[in-house]
Amino acid sequence: MSKTIQTTCPYCGVGCGISAKVGQSLHQLEISGDVTHPANFGRLCSKGSALGETVELKGRLLEPTVYGQHGSWTEALDLVANSFSRIIEKYGADAVAIYGSGQLLTEDYYVANKLMKGFIGSGNMDTNSRLCMSSSVAGHKRAFGSDTVPGCYDDFEQAEMIVLIGSNAAWCHPVSFQRIRAAKEVNPALKLVVIDPRRTASCDIADLHLPLASGTDANLFNGLLQYLSKHQALDLAYIDAHTEGFADALKAAAIDLEQVAAVCGLNKDDIQRFYDWFANHKKIVSLYSQGINQSSSGTDKVNAIINCHLATGSIGKPGCGPFSLTGQPNAMGGREVGGLSHQLAAHMDFSSTDDIERVARFWNTQNIARKPGYPAVDLFDAIYDGKVKAVWIMGTNPVVSLPNANKVKLALKNCEFVVVSDCIKDTDTTALAHVLLPAQGWSEKDGTVTNSERRISRQRALFDGSGNAKPDWWIISQVARRMGFEQEFSYQSPVEIFREHARLSGFENNGTRDFDISAFADITEQDYQGLQPTQWPVNQANPQGRSRMFEDGKFFTVSGKAQFIAITPCLPVHSPDQHYPLILNTGRLRDQWHTMTRTAIAAKLNQHKAEPFVELHPVDAERYGLLANTLAGIESPWGSMIARVQLTDSQQQGSIFVPMHWTEQYASHGRMGALVNPIVDPISKQPESKHTPVRIKVYQPVYQSFILSRRELNMTMPDYWVKIKGQQHYRYELAGMSLPENWQDWAKNKLCDSQGETVQWQEYQDAAGGHYRAARFVNNQLESVIFIATKTELPERSWLTSLFAKTALEQGQRRVLLTGKPPVGVADVGTIVCACFNVGAKTIQTAIKSHGLKTHQQVGLCLKAGTNCGSCIPEIKALL
Ligand code: SF4
């Protein structure tokens, strides 16, 4: 018997609805887009589509672990509660901290925040959302008096122009990008402008790409404000009736077109075109993301964008508005409950004594924190300095994702007491925990999340909790009770927490706070189970929720007017110099999520980009002696990494790009966080992850090798390694700085782990040519291959990996096996482009040539590539 459950994707802030057909076992889970969900109307991207492959139990943390040994829940919870209490008693409440995650459900977040800020009495609860969109939070607060996203996804279809700023939505918010693509197909007059130093996949359908110099966004938008003023494109009536501070903002934005072109490194005509379009369209949505937020002046950049919308009155109306795309599935929910260390709860914060007293009254606590705690980077510095002696990390991997990540690692290594609750057993962060608490995973959790457009959706459990894993809210409540807060944390189910959260949002609100879901204050268990996706506020005035905010021109500031902010643009704090002459930009890939703890489990998601890589311009490559597909070492003042070189002119000269995902679980030297500059925005405290001065040089190993193996290997790794889970095989990319004495022994040592089976070897060695190649058959089935080269390049992996799908190899295949190339007449698929249908670049190229295909739609009809999630369409178009 199967049943279908509606739930929400746990990856990005688009918040797509999912229809999950649940069978008898984990392996019978079928995932499809929920056609009724207003965020995606049935669409899913490659990551969401592959969710069914990520629910396996292998690698899960299923039992509490205490100092490396399996323990009971009682033992683990007692230890956490007693240790926290002991440290608080000895050093004070600020000696402990919680570091949460946009992966937590709102109910989990609420309880964690209430414990730390309401009852332990410290502001030391922060979250990885600090790394993602805290500059947007700060910018919203300054402009609107509240952390409000004014618009909704429907605005994409209603807009006349969409500006994507610092956002590769095609890869990072793929379903939103698909909505834009579809809107443009229906209405070709819809203009798309992409503002990004890189020419990303999002430029695929752009009418204009402005590849501005890194960090100069505020100059560009100050210039726009000035231009709008000079060309009578202001909405003076709106400015007069609904805003304050325009004159000062305009004065600060005293920059003309020539100056913008010089500072931003842009063509003057292109800037003029963008400014003209902005001035001559009424309905404009400015979508911005990490390229704006992750900056040492991110808050100013956000306000420079908002200023232009206030100046034209293009806010709070259909098809209009500044729109922050949140990175994580529940970054917005975290903001609602006060997950950032300067926030209290329900969009109240420590800047207001009234807020502090109000929340204390509601929680009935004498011990409420009265000042903000440490934001993320400062928090791990405080751990490093020994000021914070106990930390509880929930569902996140700061040893990989925080800037200056080696220091974070050291901080946790030396911390007196580290607790990690997670659903995955082996992460770079769990490796440093004294206590590991098994949390339920996506398919087991039950609660709510909020997406970028303020839409609250249910995440519903598909399966019972695995092993001894428990919901996060339960784990936190159990610790709270053991710390003496029995009554205040007596929750028995998530709906009880949701009701309390809803009640607090309406408590003494009277329209003074934007976040108000008081209509849910008495929601029944049954209604909670059936809760449909709804945009807040949901209160007496908006019983069905509300699509857009600020339609009436009223804001949550003291005067009720929106605030222009005078912006004096700052360039990034650390500029390239002779020692570190390049700018490092970091970001997400199409098919991976955060630190790969879940997406790397799905073999199909590892095919698009298998190895940590660095993108750089061919001119820079030549300057530093780097060739395509070789290895490069990248160094910053904070750390280093090694990555495979990819050459592209979509990268500006003088800057390089590396993806953010790889960890020490999957690569020896792939953690980009080790490189990243820990400087933060002075207002939002968000780190500058897009602009780190670095240098790059050739990493020249003595040999390079790859192994494809049907089984996961337990082997000693050489200097450089990457592990990739594939379909029916594991792939290891290896390189070493010293030669083994005997290749045969070396290879056999790595590959032999089976006993009592009939093993056959096929070998080829060319000592002079620097090759060793071997294949190993067990019971006549291909078990593994190893290719080693000291001088020449290794063959492509795609044909060899396809052989692991076969129960036995044909004679012809066996004969050419150690050439690494398919027999004559057999096509190699090439690097996988379409992860959904496993279609490779060579297959697409061949089809284009042989069938004369001209459009991505024709490729889709021919090969299905690009017809499911659509994320690969830009690459198909590039091949065309
Ligand atoms: Fe999930 Fe993709 Fe939708 Fe984001 S766009 S919520 S990752 S399916």
Short mmCIF file of C-alpha atoms in Angstrom, two decimals, residues 554-712:
data_model
loop_
_atom_site.label_atom_id
_atom_site.label_comp_id
_atom_site.label_asym_id
_atom_site.label_seq_id
_atom_site.Cartn_x
_atom_site.Cartn_y
_atom_site.Cartn_z
CA LYS A 554 2.66 52.38 5.58
CA PHE A 555 5.80 50.96 7.11
CA PHE A 556 6.82 49.72 10.53
CA THR A 557 9.07 52.67 11.36
CA VAL A 558 8.28 55.15 14.13
CA SER A 559 6.92 57.66 11.60
CA GLY A 560 5.22 54.98 9.53
CA LYS A 561 7.33 56.10 6.55
CA ALA A 562 9.99 54.12 4.71
CA GLN A 563 13.52 55.37 5.19
CA PHE A 564 15.93 56.22 2.39
CA ILE A 565 19.45 55.44 3.55
CA ALA A 566 22.27 57.68 2.40
CA ILE A 567 24.86 55.32 0.99
CA THR A 568 28.54 56.11 0.73
CA PRO A 569 29.80 53.08 -1.16
CA CYS A 570 32.75 51.24 0.36
CA LEU A 571 35.00 48.95 -1.58
CA PRO A 572 35.82 45.58 -0.01
CA VAL A 573 38.07 45.90 3.03
CA HIS A 574 40.81 43.63 1.68
CA SER A 575 41.85 44.33 -1.89
CA PRO A 576 44.20 42.19 -3.95
CA ASP A 577 47.88 43.12 -3.61
CA GLN A 578 51.19 41.85 -4.92
CA HIS A 579 51.13 38.87 -2.54
CA TYR A 580 47.51 37.92 -3.15
CA PRO A 581 46.72 39.40 -6.58
CA LEU A 582 43.40 37.67 -7.35
CA ILE A 583 39.87 37.98 -5.97
CA LEU A 584 38.25 34.75 -4.84
CA ASN A 585 34.51 34.47 -5.37
CA THR A 586 32.60 31.51 -3.91
CA GLY A 587 29.17 30.08 -4.56
CA ARG A 588 26.85 27.16 -5.12
CA LEU A 589 26.65 24.57 -7.85
CA ARG A 590 23.56 23.44 -9.67
CA ASP A 591 23.36 19.94 -8.22
CA GLN A 592 24.85 20.22 -4.73
CA TRP A 593 23.53 21.59 -1.51
CA HIS A 594 25.63 23.26 1.18
CA THR A 595 28.23 20.85 2.59
CA MET A 596 27.02 17.86 0.53
CA THR A 597 25.96 15.85 3.57
CA ARG A 598 22.80 14.80 1.70
CA THR A 599 23.17 15.66 -1.98
CA ALA A 600 26.44 13.71 -2.29
CA ILE A 601 24.47 10.59 -1.33
CA ALA A 602 22.49 10.86 -4.58
CA ALA A 603 24.79 9.51 -7.29
CA LYS A 604 23.04 11.41 -10.07
CA LEU A 605 23.84 14.74 -8.38
CA ASN A 606 27.58 14.00 -8.35
CA GLN A 607 27.92 13.68 -12.10
CA HIS A 608 27.66 17.28 -13.17
CA LYS A 609 30.67 18.56 -11.23
CA ALA A 610 32.52 15.68 -9.64
CA GLU A 611 35.60 17.32 -8.20
CA PRO A 612 36.43 20.60 -6.43
CA PHE A 613 37.37 23.04 -9.18
CA VAL A 614 38.52 26.56 -9.72
CA GLU A 615 37.27 28.63 -12.63
CA LEU A 616 39.60 31.24 -14.04
CA HIS A 617 40.07 33.26 -17.18
CA PRO A 618 42.46 31.78 -19.80
CA VAL A 619 44.64 34.90 -19.62
CA ASP A 620 45.12 34.43 -15.89
CA ALA A 621 45.76 30.73 -16.44
CA GLU A 622 48.54 31.57 -18.83
CA ARG A 623 49.95 34.14 -16.42
CA TYR A 624 50.18 31.55 -13.65
CA GLY A 625 51.20 28.64 -15.87
CA LEU A 626 47.98 26.69 -15.34
CA LEU A 627 46.52 24.29 -17.88
CA ALA A 628 42.92 23.11 -18.10
CA ASN A 629 42.18 20.00 -16.01
CA THR A 630 45.42 20.20 -14.05
CA LEU A 631 45.51 20.83 -10.33
CA ALA A 632 46.05 24.24 -8.76
CA GLY A 633 46.86 25.30 -5.22
CA ILE A 634 44.98 28.37 -4.00
CA GLU A 635 46.18 30.30 -0.98
CA SER A 636 44.81 33.22 1.00
CA PRO A 637 46.15 34.79 4.20
CA TRP A 638 43.76 32.44 6.06
CA GLY A 639 44.24 29.04 4.44
CA SER A 640 44.57 27.00 1.27
CA MET A 641 42.85 24.48 -0.97
CA ILE A 642 43.58 22.40 -4.08
CA ALA A 643 41.20 22.34 -7.03
CA ARG A 644 40.98 21.21 -10.66
CA VAL A 645 41.49 24.03 -13.15
CA GLN A 646 38.60 24.98 -15.43
CA LEU A 647 39.17 27.73 -17.95
CA THR A 648 36.36 30.05 -18.91
CA ASP A 649 35.99 33.57 -20.18
CA SER A 650 32.79 33.88 -18.15
CA GLN A 651 35.18 34.64 -15.32
CA GLN A 652 36.70 38.13 -15.29
CA GLN A 653 40.46 38.45 -15.43
CA GLY A 654 41.84 38.95 -11.95
CA SER A 655 39.19 36.91 -10.18
CA ILE A 656 38.57 33.22 -9.67
CA PHE A 657 35.58 31.18 -8.54
CA VAL A 658 35.40 28.07 -6.38
CA PRO A 659 32.30 26.17 -5.26
CA MET A 660 31.40 26.14 -1.59
CA HIS A 661 30.43 22.50 -1.12
CA TRP A 662 33.36 20.14 -0.63
CA THR A 663 34.28 18.85 2.82
CA GLU A 664 36.96 16.59 4.25
CA GLN A 665 34.50 13.72 3.93
CA TYR A 666 34.72 13.95 0.14
CA ALA A 667 37.98 15.69 -0.68
CA SER A 668 41.39 16.08 0.93
CA HIS A 669 41.80 19.78 0.12
CA GLY A 670 38.39 21.00 -1.08
CA ARG A 671 37.16 23.15 1.84
CA MET A 672 36.83 26.65 0.42
CA GLY A 673 35.90 28.01 3.87
CA ALA A 674 39.54 27.62 4.86
CA LEU A 675 40.41 30.39 2.37
CA VAL A 676 37.61 32.83 3.02
CA ASN A 677 38.20 36.22 4.54
CA PRO A 678 36.48 36.50 7.96
CA ILE A 679 35.84 40.26 7.66
CA VAL A 680 32.17 41.09 8.24
CA ASP A 681 29.69 43.84 7.41
CA PRO A 682 29.71 46.24 10.38
CA ILE A 683 25.90 46.32 10.58
CA SER A 684 24.72 42.85 9.60
CA LYS A 685 27.87 40.99 10.74
CA GLN A 686 27.65 38.92 7.56
CA PRO A 687 31.02 37.73 6.28
CA GLU A 688 32.50 38.76 2.95
CA SER A 689 32.43 35.38 1.23
CA LYS A 690 32.61 36.83 -2.29
CA HIS A 691 35.82 38.77 -2.09
CA THR A 692 38.96 37.22 -0.62
CA PRO A 693 42.41 38.15 -1.91
CA VAL A 694 44.18 34.96 -3.02
CA ARG A 695 47.03 33.66 -5.12
CA ILE A 696 47.08 30.59 -7.30
CA LYS A 697 49.85 28.30 -8.46
CA VAL A 698 50.44 24.99 -10.15
CA TYR A 699 50.06 21.94 -7.92
CA GLN A 700 52.26 19.39 -9.63
CA PRO A 701 51.89 15.88 -8.27
CA VAL A 702 54.29 13.13 -9.35
CA TYR A 703 51.42 10.97 -10.49
CA GLN A 704 47.68 11.19 -10.98
CA SER A 705 45.31 8.31 -10.79
CA PHE A 706 41.69 7.32 -10.62
CA ILE A 707 39.97 4.27 -9.26
CA LEU A 708 36.47 3.14 -10.09
CA SER A 709 35.23 0.51 -7.70
CA ARG A 710 31.94 -1.27 -7.26
CA ARG A 711 32.50 -1.19 -3.50
CA GLU A 712 33.45 1.72 -1.29
#
